[in-house]
CSV table of C-alpha atoms in Angstrom, one decimal:
chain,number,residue,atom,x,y,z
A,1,UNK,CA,180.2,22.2,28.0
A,2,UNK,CA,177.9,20.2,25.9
A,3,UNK,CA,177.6,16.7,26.5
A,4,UNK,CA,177.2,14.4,23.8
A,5,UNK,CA,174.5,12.4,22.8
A,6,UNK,CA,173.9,8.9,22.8
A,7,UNK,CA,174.1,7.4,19.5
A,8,UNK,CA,171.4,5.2,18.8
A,9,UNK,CA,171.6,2.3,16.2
A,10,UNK,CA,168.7,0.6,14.3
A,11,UNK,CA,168.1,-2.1,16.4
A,12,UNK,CA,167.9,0.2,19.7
A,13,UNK,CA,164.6,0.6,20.4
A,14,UNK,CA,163.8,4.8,21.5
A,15,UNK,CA,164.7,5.7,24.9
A,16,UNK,CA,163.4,9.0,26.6
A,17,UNK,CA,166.3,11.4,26.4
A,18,UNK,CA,164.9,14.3,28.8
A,19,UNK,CA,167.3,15.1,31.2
A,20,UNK,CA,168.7,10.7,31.6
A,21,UNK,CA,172.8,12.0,31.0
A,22,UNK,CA,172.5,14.4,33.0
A,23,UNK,CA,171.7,12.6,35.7
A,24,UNK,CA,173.7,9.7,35.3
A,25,UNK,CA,177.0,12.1,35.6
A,26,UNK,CA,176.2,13.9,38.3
A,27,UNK,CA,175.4,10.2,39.9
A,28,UNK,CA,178.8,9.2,38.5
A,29,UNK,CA,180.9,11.8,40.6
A,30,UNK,CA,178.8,11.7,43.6
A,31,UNK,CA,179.7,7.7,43.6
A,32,UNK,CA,183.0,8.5,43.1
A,33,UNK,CA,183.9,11.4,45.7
A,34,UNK,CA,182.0,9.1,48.2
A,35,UNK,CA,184.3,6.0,47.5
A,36,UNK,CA,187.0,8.7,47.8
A,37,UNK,CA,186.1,9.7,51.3
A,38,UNK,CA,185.4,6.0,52.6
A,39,UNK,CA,188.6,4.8,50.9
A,40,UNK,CA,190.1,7.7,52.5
A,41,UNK,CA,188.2,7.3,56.1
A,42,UNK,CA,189.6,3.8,56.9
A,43,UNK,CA,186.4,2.2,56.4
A,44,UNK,CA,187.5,-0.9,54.1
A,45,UNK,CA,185.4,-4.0,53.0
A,46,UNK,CA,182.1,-1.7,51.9
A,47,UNK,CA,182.6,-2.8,48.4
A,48,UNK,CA,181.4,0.6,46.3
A,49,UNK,CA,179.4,-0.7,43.5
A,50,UNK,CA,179.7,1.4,40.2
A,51,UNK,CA,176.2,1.7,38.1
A,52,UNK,CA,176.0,1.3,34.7
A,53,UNK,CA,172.7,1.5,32.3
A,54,UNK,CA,169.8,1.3,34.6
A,55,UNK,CA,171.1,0.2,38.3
A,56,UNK,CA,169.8,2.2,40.7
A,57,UNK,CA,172.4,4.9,42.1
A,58,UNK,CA,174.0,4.6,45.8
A,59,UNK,CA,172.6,7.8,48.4
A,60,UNK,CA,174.9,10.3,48.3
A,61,UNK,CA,177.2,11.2,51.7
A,62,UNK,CA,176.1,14.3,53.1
A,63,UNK,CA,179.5,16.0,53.5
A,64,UNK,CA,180.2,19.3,52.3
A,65,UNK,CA,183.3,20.1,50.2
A,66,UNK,CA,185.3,21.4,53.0
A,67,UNK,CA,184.5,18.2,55.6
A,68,UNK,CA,185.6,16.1,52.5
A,69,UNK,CA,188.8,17.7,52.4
A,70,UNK,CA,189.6,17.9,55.8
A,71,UNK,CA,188.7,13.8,55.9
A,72,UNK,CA,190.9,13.4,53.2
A,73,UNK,CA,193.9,15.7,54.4
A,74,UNK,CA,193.7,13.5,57.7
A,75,UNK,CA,193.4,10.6,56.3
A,76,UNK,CA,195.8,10.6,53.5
A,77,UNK,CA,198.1,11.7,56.4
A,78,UNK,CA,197.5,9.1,59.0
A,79,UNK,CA,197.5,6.1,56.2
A,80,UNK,CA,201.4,7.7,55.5
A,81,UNK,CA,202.0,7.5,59.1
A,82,UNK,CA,201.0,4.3,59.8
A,83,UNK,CA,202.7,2.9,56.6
A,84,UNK,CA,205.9,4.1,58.0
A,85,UNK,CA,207.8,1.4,59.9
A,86,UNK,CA,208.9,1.7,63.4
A,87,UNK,CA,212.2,0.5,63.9
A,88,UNK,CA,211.8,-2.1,67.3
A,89,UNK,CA,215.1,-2.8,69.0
A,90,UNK,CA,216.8,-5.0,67.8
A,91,UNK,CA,217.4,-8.1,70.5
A,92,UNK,CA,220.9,-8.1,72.1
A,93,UNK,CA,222.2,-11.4,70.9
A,94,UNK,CA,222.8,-13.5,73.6
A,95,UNK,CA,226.1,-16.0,73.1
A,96,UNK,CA,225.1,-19.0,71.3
A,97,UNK,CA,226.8,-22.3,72.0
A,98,UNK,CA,228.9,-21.9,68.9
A,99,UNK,CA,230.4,-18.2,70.1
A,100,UNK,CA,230.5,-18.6,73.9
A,101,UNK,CA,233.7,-20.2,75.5
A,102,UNK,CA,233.9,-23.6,75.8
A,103,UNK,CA,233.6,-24.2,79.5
A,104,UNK,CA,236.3,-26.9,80.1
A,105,UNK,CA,235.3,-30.1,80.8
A,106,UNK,CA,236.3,-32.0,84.1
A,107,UNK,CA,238.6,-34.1,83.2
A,108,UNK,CA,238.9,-37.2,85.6
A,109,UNK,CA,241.6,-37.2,87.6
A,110,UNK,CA,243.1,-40.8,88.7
A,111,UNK,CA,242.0,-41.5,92.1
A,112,UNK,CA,244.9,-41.3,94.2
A,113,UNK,CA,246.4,-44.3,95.5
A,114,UNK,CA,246.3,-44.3,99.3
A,115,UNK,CA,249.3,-44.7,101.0
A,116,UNK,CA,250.2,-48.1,102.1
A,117,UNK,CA,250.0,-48.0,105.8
A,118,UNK,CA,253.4,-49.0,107.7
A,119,UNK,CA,253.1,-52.2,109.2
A,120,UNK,CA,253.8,-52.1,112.7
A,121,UNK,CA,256.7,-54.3,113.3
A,122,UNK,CA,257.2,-55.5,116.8
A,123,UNK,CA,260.4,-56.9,118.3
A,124,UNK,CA,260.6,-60.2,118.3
A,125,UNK,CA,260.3,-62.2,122.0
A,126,UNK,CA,263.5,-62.8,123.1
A,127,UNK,CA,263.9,-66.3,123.7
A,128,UNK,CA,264.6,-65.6,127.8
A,129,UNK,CA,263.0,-62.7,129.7
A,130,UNK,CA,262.7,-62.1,132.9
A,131,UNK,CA,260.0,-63.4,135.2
A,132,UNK,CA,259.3,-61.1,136.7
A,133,UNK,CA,260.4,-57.4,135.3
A,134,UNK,CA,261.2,-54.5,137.5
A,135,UNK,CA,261.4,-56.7,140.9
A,136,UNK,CA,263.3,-56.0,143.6
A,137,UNK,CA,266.2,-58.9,144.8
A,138,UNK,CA,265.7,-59.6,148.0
A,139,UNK,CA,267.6,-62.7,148.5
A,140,UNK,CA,270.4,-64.4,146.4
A,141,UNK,CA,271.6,-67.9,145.7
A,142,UNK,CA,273.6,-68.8,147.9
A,143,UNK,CA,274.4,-69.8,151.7
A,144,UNK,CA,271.7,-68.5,153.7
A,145,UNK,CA,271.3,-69.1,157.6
A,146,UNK,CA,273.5,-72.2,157.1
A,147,UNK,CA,272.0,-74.0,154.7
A,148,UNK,CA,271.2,-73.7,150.5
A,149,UNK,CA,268.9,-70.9,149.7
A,150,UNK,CA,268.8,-72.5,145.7
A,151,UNK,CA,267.5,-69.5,144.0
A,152,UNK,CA,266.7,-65.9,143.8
A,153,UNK,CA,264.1,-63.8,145.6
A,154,UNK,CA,262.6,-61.2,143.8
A,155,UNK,CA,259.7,-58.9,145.2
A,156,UNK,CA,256.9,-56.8,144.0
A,157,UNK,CA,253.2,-56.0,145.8
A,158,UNK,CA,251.4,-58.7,146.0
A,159,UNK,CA,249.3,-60.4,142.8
A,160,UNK,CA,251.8,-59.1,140.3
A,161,UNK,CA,251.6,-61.3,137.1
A,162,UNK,CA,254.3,-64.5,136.9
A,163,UNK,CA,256.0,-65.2,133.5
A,164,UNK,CA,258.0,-68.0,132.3
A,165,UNK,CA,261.2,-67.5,131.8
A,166,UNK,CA,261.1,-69.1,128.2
A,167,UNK,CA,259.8,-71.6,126.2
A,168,UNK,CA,258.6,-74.7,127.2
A,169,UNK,CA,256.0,-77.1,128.8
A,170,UNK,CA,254.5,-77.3,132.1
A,171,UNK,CA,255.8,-80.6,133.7
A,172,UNK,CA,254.2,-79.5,137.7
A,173,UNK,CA,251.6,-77.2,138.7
A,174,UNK,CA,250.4,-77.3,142.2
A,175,UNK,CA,251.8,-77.4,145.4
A,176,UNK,CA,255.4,-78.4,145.7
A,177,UNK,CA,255.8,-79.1,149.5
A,178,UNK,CA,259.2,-78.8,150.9
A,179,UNK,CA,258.1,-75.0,151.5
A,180,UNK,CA,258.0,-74.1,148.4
A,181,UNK,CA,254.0,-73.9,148.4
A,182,UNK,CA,252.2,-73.1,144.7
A,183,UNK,CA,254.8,-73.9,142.3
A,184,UNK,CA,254.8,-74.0,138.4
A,185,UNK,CA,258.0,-76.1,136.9
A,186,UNK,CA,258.3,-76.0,133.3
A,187,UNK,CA,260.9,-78.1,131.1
A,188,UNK,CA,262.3,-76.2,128.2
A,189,UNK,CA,263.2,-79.4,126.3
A,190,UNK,CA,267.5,-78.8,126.5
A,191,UNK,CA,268.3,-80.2,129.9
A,192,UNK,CA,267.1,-77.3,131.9
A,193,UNK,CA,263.8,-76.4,133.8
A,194,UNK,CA,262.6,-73.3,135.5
A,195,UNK,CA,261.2,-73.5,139.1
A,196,UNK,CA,258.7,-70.7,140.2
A,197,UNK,CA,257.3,-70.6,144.0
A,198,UNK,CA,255.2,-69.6,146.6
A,199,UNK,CA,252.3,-68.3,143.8
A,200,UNK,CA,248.8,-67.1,144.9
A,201,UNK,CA,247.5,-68.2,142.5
A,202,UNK,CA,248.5,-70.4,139.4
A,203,UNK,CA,247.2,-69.8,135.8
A,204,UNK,CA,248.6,-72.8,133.8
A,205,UNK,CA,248.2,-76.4,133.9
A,206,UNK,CA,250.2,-79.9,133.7
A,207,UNK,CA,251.4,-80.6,130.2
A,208,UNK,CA,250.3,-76.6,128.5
A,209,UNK,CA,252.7,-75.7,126.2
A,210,UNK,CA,253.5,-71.8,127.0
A,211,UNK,CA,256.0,-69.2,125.4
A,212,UNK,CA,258.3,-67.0,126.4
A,213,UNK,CA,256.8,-64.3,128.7
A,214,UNK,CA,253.5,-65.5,129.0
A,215,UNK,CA,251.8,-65.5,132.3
A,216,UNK,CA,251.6,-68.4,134.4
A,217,UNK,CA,250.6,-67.8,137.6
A,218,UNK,CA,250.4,-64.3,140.3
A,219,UNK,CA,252.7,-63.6,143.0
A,220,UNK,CA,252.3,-64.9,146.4
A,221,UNK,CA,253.3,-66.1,149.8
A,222,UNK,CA,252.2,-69.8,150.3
A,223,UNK,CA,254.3,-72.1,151.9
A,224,UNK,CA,257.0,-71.1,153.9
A,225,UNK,CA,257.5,-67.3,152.9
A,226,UNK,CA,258.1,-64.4,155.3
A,227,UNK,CA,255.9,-62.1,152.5
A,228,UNK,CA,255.1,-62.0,148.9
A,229,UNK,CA,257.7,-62.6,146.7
A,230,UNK,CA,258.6,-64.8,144.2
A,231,UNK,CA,261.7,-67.5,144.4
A,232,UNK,CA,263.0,-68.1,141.1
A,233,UNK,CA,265.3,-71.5,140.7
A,234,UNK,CA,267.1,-72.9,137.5
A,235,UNK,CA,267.7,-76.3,137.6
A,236,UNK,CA,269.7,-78.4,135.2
A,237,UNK,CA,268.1,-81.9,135.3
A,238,UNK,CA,265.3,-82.3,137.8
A,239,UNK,CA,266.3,-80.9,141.7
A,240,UNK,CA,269.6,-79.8,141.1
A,241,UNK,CA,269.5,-76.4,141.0
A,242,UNK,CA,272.2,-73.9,139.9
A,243,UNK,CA,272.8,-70.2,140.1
A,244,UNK,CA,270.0,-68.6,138.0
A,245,UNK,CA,272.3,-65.0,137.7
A,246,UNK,CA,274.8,-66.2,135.8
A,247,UNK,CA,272.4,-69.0,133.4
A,248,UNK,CA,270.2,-65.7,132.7
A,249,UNK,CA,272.8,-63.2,132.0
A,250,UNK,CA,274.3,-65.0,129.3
A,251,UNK,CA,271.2,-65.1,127.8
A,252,UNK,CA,270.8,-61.7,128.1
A,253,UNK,CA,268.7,-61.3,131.2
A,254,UNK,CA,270.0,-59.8,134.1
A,255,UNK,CA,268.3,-60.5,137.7
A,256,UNK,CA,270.1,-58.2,139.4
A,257,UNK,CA,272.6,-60.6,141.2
């Protein structure tokens, strides 16, 4: 094929023709199959400058035809693979707060109201008790040996606690003489006072106010007194004593006589 000729106008000034187009097409294609097999090699950013006029020509690549081609075949294969996607795995999607179920809130229970506690309720003191509970009678009132014996004997071991018989105030503490030995007498402020004798030892004093059941002396054997024991006398009005068995029982204590 016979290449054409460059047309010259009147204001170009004669170039030498010998053999110049020629040699600028072969230059052409060389610069192109090489920007071919670099484009095709992987090897981007080496810019490929194209000459025009009178710019020196890039050295030509020194690969055969059949190099060039097997570049290119691998090439133009591995750019397709690589361009191909891979599919990751797609995340599992964990609940969000919107999807998962509501855990329920606590809701705040009232705070239980405790129980009231019972009150203990205790029996109230009867007014008279006995002086000295669980004794054993070992004398009456009554005749005894020929004369008075004025009020009852009642016996337990020795030191057992003394209670008054009510109410009252103590009007005597001490010793009583006559045999009688340490005696409490208290007045329970309606005519009558209770007479307790031959203590050990004595726990209250002259003019104490004291209630019914509380302790007021220990028993004893002072004075004239064959053993412990405690003689226990009623009397209405100061010395004249009466039968404490019937005065107690009908206020509900019984003395055992």
């Amino acid at each position: 094929m016979q290449e054409d000729s460059p047309v010259q106008n009147e204001n170009t000034p004669d170039a030498p023709r010998t053999g110049q187009p020629q040699r600028a097409g072969r230059r052409n294609r060389l610069i192109v199959l090489s920007a071919a097999a670099l484009v095709a090699l992987g090897l981007g950013g080496v810019a490929v400058a194209t000459t025009g006029g009178d710019h020196p020509a890039p050295a030509a690549v020194s690969l055969d035809a059949q190099s060039r081609a097997e570049a290119a075949s691998r090439a133009d294969r591995s750019a397709r693979e690589s361009s191909t996607p891979v599919a990751s795995p797609s995340p599992t999607p964990s609940p969000s707060a919107a999807t998962a179920s509501p855990t329920p809130a606590k809701t705040a229970t009232a705070k239980a109201k405790p129980k009231p506690k019972p009150k203990k309720t205790t029996k109230p003191t009867p007014a008279w008790v006995n002086p000295m509970p669980g004794a054993a009678v070992t004398s009456c009132y009554g005749q005894r040996w020929g004369t008075l014996h004025a009020g009852i004997d009642l016996a337990l071991p020795s030191g057992t606690p003394l209670r008054a018989a009510a109410a009252g105030t103590v009007t005597q503490a001490g010793d009583a003489s006559d045999g009688y030995g340490n005696s409490v007498f208290i007045d329970h402020g309606n005519g009558y006072l209770t007479h307790y004798a031959h203590q050990s030892r004595i726990a209250v004093t002259v003019g104490q106010k004291v209630k019914a059941g509380q302790v007021i002396g220990y028993e004893g054997a002072t004075g004239d007194a064959t053993g412990p024991h405690l003689h226990f006398e009623v009397h209405q009005g100061m010395w004249n004593q009466i039968d404490p068995a019937p005065f107690m029982r009908t206020r509900g204590v019984d003395l055992g006589c």
